[in-house]
Structures are given as C-alpha cells and as structure tokens.
XYZ file of C-alpha atoms in Angstrom:
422
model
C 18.412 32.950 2.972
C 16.086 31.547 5.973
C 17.345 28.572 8.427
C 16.392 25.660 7.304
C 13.920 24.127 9.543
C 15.373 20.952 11.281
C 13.946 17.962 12.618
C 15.261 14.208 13.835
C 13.519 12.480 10.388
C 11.900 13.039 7.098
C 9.515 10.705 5.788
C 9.155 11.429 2.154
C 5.289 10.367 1.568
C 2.910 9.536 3.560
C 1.447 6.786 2.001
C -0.049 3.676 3.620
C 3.741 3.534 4.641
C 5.021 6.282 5.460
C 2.223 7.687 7.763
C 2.752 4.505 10.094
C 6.553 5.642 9.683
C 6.296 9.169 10.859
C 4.001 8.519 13.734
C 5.896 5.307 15.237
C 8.719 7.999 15.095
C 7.157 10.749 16.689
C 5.817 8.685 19.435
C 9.464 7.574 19.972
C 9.778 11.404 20.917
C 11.499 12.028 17.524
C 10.273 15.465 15.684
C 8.856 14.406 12.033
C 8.481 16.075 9.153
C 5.990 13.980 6.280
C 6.554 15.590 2.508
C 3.093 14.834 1.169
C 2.059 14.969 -2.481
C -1.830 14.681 -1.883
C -3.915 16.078 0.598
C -4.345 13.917 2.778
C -2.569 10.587 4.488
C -2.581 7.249 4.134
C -2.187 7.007 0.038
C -3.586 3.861 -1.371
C -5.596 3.087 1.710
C -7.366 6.315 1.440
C -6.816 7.615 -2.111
C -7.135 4.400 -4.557
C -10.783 3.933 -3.867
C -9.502 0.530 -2.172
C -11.987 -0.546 0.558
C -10.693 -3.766 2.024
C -7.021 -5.003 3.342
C -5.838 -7.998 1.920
C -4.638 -10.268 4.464
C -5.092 -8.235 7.800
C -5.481 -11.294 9.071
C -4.066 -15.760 9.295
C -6.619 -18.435 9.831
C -9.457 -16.461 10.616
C -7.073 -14.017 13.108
C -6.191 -10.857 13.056
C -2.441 -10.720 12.168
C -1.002 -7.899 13.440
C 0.271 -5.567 16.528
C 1.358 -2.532 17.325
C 0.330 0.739 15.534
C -1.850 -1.929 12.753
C -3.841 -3.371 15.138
C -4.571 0.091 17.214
C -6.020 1.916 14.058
C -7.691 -1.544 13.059
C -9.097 -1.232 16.547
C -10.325 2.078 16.635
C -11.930 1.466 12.733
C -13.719 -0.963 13.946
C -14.815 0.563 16.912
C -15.790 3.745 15.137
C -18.452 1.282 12.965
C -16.453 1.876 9.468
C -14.740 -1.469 9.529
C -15.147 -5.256 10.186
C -13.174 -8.236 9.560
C -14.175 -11.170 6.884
C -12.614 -13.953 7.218
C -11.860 -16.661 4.480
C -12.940 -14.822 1.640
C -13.039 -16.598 -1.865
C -10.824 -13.858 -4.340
C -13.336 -13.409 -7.343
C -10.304 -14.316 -10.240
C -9.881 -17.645 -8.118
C -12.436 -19.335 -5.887
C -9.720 -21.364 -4.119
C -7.716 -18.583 -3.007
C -9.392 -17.289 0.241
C -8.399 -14.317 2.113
C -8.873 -12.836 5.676
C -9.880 -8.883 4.998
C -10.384 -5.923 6.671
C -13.229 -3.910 4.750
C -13.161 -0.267 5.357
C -14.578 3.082 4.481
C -11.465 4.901 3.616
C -13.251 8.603 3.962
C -13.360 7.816 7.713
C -9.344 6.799 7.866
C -8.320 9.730 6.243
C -10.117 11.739 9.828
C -8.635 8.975 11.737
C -4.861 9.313 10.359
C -5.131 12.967 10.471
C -5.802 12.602 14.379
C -3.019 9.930 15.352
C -0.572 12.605 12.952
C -1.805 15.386 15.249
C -1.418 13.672 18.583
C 1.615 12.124 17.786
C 3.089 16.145 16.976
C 4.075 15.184 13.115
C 4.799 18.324 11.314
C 2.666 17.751 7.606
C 3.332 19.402 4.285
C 0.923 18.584 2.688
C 0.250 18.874 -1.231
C 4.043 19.335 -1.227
C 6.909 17.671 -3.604
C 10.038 16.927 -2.908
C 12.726 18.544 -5.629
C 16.417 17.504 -4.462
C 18.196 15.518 -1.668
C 21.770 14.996 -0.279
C 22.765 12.867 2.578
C 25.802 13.783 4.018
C 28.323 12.527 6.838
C 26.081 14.231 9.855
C 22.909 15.274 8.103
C 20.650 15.283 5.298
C 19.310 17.839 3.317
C 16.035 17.656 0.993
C 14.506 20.466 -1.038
C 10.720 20.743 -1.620
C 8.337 23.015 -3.284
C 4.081 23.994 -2.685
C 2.456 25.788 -5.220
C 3.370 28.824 -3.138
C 6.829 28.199 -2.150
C 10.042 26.668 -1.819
C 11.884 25.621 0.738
C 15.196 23.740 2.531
C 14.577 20.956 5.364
C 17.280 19.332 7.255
C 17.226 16.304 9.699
C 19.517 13.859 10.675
C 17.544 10.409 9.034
C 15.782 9.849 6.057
C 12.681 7.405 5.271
C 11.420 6.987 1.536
C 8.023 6.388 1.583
C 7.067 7.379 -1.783
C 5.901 3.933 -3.422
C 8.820 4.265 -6.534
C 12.017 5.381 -4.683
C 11.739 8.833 -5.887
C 13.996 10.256 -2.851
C 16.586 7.458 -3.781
C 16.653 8.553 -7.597
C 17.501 11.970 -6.241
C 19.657 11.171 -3.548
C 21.737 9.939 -7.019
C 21.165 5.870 -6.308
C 20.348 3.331 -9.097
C 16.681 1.495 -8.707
C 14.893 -1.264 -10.561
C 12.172 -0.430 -12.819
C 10.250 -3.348 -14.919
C 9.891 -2.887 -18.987
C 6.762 -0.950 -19.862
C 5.666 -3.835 -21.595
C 5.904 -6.356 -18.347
C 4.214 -4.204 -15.550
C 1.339 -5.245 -13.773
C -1.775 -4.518 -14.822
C -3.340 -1.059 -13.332
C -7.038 -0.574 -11.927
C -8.853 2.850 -10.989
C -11.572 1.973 -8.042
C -14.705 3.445 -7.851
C -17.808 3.413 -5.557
C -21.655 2.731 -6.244
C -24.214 3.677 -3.665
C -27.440 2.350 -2.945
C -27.089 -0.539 -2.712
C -29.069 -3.645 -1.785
C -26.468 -5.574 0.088
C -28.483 -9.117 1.444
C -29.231 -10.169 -2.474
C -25.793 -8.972 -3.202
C -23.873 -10.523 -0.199
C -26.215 -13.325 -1.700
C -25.241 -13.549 -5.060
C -21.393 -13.168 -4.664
C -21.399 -16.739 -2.589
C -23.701 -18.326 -4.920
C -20.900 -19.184 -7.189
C -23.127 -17.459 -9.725
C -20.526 -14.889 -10.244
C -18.056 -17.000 -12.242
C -20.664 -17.254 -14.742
C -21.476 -13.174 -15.135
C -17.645 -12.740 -15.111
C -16.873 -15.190 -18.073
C -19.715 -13.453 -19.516
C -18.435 -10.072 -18.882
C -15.446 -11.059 -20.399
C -16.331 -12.558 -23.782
C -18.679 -9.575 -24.433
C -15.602 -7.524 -24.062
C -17.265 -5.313 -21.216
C -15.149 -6.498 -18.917
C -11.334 -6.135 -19.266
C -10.296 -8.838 -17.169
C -11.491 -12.374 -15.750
C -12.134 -9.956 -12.110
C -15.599 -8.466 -10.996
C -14.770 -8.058 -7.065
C -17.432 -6.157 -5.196
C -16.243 -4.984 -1.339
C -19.260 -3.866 0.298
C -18.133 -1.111 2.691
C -19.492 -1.511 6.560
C -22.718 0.297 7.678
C -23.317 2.159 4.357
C -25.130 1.405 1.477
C -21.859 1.587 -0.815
C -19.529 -1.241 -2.640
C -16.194 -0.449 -4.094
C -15.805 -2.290 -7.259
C -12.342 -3.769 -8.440
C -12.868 -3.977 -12.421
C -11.071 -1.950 -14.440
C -7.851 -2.302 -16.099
C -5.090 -0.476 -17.790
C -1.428 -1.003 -19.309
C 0.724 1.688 -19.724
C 4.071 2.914 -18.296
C 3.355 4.689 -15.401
C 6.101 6.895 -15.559
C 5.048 8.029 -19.174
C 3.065 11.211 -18.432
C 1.265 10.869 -21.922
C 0.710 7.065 -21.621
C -0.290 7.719 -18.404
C -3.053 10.067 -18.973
C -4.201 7.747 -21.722
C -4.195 4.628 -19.463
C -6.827 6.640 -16.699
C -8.707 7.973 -19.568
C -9.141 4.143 -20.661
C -9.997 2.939 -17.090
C -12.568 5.412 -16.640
C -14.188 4.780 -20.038
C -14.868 1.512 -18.672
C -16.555 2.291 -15.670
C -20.345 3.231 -17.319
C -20.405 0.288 -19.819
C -19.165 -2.219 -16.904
C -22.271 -0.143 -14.412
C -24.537 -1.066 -17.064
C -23.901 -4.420 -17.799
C -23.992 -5.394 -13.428
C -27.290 -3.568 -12.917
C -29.178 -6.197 -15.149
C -27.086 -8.863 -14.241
C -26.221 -8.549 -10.833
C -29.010 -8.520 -7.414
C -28.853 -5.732 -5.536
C -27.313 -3.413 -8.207
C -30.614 -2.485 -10.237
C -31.154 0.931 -8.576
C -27.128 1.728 -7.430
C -24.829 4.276 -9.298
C -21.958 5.483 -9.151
C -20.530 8.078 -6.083
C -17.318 8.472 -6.384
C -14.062 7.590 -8.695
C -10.826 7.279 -7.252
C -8.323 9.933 -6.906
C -5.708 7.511 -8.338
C -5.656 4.877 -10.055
C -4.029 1.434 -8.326
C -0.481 1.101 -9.507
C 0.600 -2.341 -8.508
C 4.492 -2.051 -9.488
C 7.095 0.634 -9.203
C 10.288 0.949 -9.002
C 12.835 -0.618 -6.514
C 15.738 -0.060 -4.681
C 19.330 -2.442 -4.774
C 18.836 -2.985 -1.129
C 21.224 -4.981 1.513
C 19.453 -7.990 0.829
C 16.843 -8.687 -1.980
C 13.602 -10.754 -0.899
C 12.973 -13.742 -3.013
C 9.668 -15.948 -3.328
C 11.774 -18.801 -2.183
C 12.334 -17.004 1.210
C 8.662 -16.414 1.451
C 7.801 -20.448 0.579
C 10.427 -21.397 2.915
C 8.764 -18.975 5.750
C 12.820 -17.772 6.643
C 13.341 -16.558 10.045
C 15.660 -13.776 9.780
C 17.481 -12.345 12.404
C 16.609 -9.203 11.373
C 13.368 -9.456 10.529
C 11.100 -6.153 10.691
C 7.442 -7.313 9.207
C 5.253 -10.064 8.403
C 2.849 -11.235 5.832
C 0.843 -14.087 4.478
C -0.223 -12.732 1.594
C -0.369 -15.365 -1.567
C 1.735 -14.112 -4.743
C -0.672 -12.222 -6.918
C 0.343 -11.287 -10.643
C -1.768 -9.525 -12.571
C -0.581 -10.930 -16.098
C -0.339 -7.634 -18.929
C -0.335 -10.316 -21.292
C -2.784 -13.005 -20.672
C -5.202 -10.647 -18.582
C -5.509 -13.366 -15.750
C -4.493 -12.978 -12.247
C -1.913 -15.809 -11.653
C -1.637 -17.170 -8.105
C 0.576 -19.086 -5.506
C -0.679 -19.500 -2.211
C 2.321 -19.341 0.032
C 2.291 -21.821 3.277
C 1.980 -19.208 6.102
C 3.194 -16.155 7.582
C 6.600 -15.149 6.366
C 8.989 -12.261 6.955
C 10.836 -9.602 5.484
C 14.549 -8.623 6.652
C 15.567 -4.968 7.343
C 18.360 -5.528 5.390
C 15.600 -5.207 2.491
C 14.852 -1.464 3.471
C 18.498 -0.467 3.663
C 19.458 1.185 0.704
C 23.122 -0.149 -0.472
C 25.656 3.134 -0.418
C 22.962 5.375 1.731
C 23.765 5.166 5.613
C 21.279 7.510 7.124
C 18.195 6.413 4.743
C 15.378 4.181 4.955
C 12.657 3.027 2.377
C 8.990 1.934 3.919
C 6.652 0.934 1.388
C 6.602 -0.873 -1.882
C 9.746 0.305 -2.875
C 11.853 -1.789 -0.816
C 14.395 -4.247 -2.046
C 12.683 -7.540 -3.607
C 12.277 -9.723 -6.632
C 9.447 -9.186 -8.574
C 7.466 -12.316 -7.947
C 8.060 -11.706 -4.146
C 6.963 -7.998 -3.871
C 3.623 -9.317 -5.823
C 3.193 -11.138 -2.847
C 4.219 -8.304 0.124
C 3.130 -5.021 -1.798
C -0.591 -5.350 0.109
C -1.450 -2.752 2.456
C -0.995 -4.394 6.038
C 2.582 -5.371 5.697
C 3.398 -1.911 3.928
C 2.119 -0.536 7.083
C 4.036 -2.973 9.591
C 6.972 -2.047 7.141
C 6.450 1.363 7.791
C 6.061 0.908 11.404
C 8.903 -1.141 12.029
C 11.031 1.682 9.915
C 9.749 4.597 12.115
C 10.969 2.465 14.977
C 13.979 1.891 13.934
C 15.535 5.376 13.226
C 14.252 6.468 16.545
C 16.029 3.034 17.886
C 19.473 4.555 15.994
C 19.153 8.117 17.070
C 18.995 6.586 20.645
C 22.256 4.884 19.710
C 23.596 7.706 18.189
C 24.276 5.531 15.248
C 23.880 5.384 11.074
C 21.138 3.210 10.286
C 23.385 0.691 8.115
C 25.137 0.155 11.854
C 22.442 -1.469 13.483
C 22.841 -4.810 14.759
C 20.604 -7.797 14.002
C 20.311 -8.638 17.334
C 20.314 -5.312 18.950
C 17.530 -4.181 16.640
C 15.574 -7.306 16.716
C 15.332 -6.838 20.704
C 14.210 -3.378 20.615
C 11.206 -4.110 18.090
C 10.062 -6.974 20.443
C 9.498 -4.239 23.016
C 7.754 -2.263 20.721
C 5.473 -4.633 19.584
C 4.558 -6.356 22.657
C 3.551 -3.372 24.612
C-alpha cells in the first residue's frame, strides 16, 4: 500500500466556505488539500444558479475585508459584478437589502485562479468515504470514479454544508424533521433580456400585484417572483420555484427537483405576458443544484441564538460578521417570514468547534446554531468570512503548535485583527 499523501489541512468541500478556507490557509504557507464533490469551487455561489449576495454590504457599504472584499474587488473590476444598495426583497417590500449581483460563470475562473496561486492541491469530483482524528493526526479516506485513496494532515475543516465529515468522524449532529425544513428552490437563467422596462417594472410596485396573481392561479408556488439581473449581460436569474422534501431522502429528493423543474416553463410563460422586458427572453441555463436552505448541524462549543444576533453580542472570540435579517421560508404557510435584526452582529468561534473533536473545524452552514439564527447567517458573505476566519485560524494553531479547541479568545482574536486589517 502507497504513502499516504500528507499535508498541514483538509478542507472537506469547497463550497462558498470552504474555498475561502483552503486559500486563507495556503496563503498562511500551510499545504491544502480541498475534497470536492463538483467540478468546480465555490458551491452555492457558483453552482445554485444564485446571482446576487445577500447582504455584502450595511447602510449602503460594503461590509467586509480581507479575502471577501479582494474577490468582490476583482468581480467588480473584471465587469461581472456591481453593488445595489437598499434593495426592496420581492416577498416583503420593507425588507431592503445591500447586494452584490454577480455572474457566477465568471467566479468559478476567478476561484480557480486564487486556488492556483495560493498552491491548493484540488480533488475535484471527489467524495470523501471515512475519517479518524487521532492524538497527532487525522486520517480521511476518499474515492474518484477512478480511484481510491488515503490522505493525512494534521487539521481538519468541514466545509461540506451538512457536517458530513463530522457524521463520519462518529459525532452526533442536528437535523430538522422532514416535515419542518425550509422550503427548497432550483435557480435558473433567462437571456435576452430587456433590462430598462424590467429594472422599470420591478420598482413600480407593480410586481406585488403579478405575484398575488401568480399565486392564486397556482403558477406560482410561493408569494416570491425575484428577478436578479446579472451585470453587463442580457441575463436575469429568477428565484421562483419551490420544493419540500427531505433532502437526505434520495427518492424524495429526486422527486422534489423533478417538481421544481416542472415549474420552470409554466412560471416562463405566465412572466413573458405579464412582465416588460420578458416577451422575447427564454430560458439558458438551470442550475446544477437546487438551493437547499437547511442541513444538518453540529453540537458545537457554543450554539448561536437569535437573541445574540438582536442583542448584536460582542464576543471575545468572535470570527465573522453579518447583518443579514432572519429569513424563514415557511413549508407550511408558503410565505417567507421575516425579522429585521438591528445591525451587524457576530458569530463566536466557539460555534465552529465541534464538541469532542480537537483538531477539526466546520466553515459553512453547518456550524453550531439555533435554527431561527442560522436562517439569519446561512447567506453567502458571512459563510465566506466564516470560512476565512477558519482557514486562518488552523494556520494561527499550527504556528502555535497547538489543537484547535486550545486556542485562546484573546490570543486568537489578536491574530485575526492582523489578518483582516492588512
């Protein structure tokens, strides 16, 4: 039997997460292996047909730092992304949201790039089968369609969106009742489009009206009909569909996509004679997966609550920051219910550590929270400072020499405020 290749950290998918993960890491001058299920990084932000980031920005500001605002940066710079501030949500007028809207083709070229420079080792289209931490090492097992194959390292970071390397590293997680989760929506994309009568139409407040419509005709499945127009193309995303089902179910699965994209003609029909702008569009692309917006959760060191995010908490230890409102999309009533927080909040990294694992991470939406809180944090710009602030901080305990669990508040706190404010 071969050597098992080695390296200083695993990330275990590299979602929206776990890419910002692996590269804060290897820029720390850690070597970092990324376990990869799809083809390509960056997970919901390039894979769910999702064209805007919630929240990318406070008060008509851009939010974040670091590794965020660099790839924001270059986005923009490249001419695939802009910021809109303020925008009304279409489910609720009153909620308004700063967004970054995006072509998500061109971010898959870009992540690729800041991978390569950054010297991350990639497997992609690669699952991960078994994992052990041990006193001085870990151990993880993964399989391509070609092979299989032993990886060690000394930390681990579980960025797979539903804890799957904590299941197999033999912890207990959180999963809600089938019957409870969040409502799911596949994305897809319509070109040629006429944006000015669109852009036109959306702030007319005439689309409450189309929506109710939608609804009561049974076309649409929910009270949502939000068009992102994607930068210097000719393209919207539309947010529309929806699904229930247990996404663990492989059967009720399948059915649920089957049912979102059975929607997708009747509701293209019914907004090219209703909608301006849409008359001559159709439809490019579908999403490669469909928007899951719950999974499972880990017992972590500390469990986020809503009340922490109302109260805006300080923590000494904290890693990210939001100000995202809470967002529940109701299986039951099929309305989005809302509760605009009061401004930017934080998230501890006690919430990331794991309880009983010493040299493992999560990054992502699997981290340690209470459901009405992660339906406020699960949006893609704190996932990624998350994920940033977790790459930094196993390259800030393999400095130390130390387990992740034995990282101080204070000593940790002071080596992210370097990172950040470089």
């Amino acid at each position: 039997m071969s050597v098992p290749e080695s390296f200083d950290l695993i990330v275990v998918g590299g979602g929206t997460a776990g890419a910002i993960s692996a590269i804060a890491a290897a820029r720390e001058g850690l070597s970092v292996a990324v376990i990869e299920k799809n083809s390509y990084l960056g997970g919901t932000m390039t894979g769910s047909g999702l064209t805007e980031m919630n929240a990318a920005g406070f008060q008509g500001t851009p939010l974040y730092h670091g590794l965020e605002k660099e790839i924001f940066d270059e986005m923009i710079a490249g001419g695939y992304a802009e910021y809109h501030f303020g925008v009304p949500m279409s489910s609720n007028k009153e909620v308004k949201i700063d967004r970054l809207r995006f072509d998500p083709e061109q971010t898959k070229l870009l992540l690729d790039k800041k991978a390569a420079e950054s010297g991350v080792t990639l497997f992609y289209e690669t699952m991960l089968d078994a994992a052990e931490e041990k006193e001085d090492c870990c151990i993880v097992h993964a399989h391509s369609l070609y092979e299989s194959f032993p990886l060690t390292s000394q930390y681990l970071i579980d960025a797979t969106g539903n804890a799957d390397l904590i299941r197999k590293l033999g912890k207990e997680t959180i999963k809600t009742d089938a019957q409870k989760q969040l409502v799911s929506t596949l994305m897809f994309r319509l070109s040629n489009v006429d944006q000015e009568p669109l852009n036109r139409f959306i702030h007319s407040g005439e689309l409450s009206k189309v929506i109710q419509d939608g609804y009561d005709t049974g076309i649409l499945k929910g009270k949502i009909l939000a068009f992102t127009p994607i930068p210097n193309t000719k393209d919207v995303s539309l947010n529309v569909t929806r699904a229930k089902f247990d996404y663990e179910d492989a059967r009720a699965a399948s059915k649920g996509l089957m049912e979102a994209r059975r929607q997708i003609l009747p509701v293209h029909h019914f907004i090219r004679g209703r909608v301006p702008g849409m008359e001559h569009s159709y439809i490019s692309s579908i999403a490669n997966s469909i928007g899951i917006r719950e999974s499972r959760r880990i017992y972590g060191q500390y469990t986020l609550t809503l009340d922490d995010l109302e109260q805006m908490i300080p923590f000494e230890d904290s890693v990210a920051c939001g100000c995202y409102p809470m967002d529940i999309h109701d299986p039951v009533t099929n309305t989005v219910i809302w509760k605009v927080l009061p401004g930017v909040y934080h998230i501890p990294y006690r919430s990331l550590l794991p309880k009983g694992l010493h040299r493992t991470l999560v990054a992502g939406k699997c981290l340690s929270a209470e459901k009405e809180a992660f339906a406020a944090i699960r949006v893609m710009p704190i996932m990624m400072n998350v994920g940033e602030s977790a790459g930094y901080a196993v390259a800030f305990a393999k400095r130390e020499g130390r387990k992740l669990d034995e990282l101080t508040a204070a000593s940790l706190s002071s080596y992210l405020k370097q990172k950040y404010s470089r």
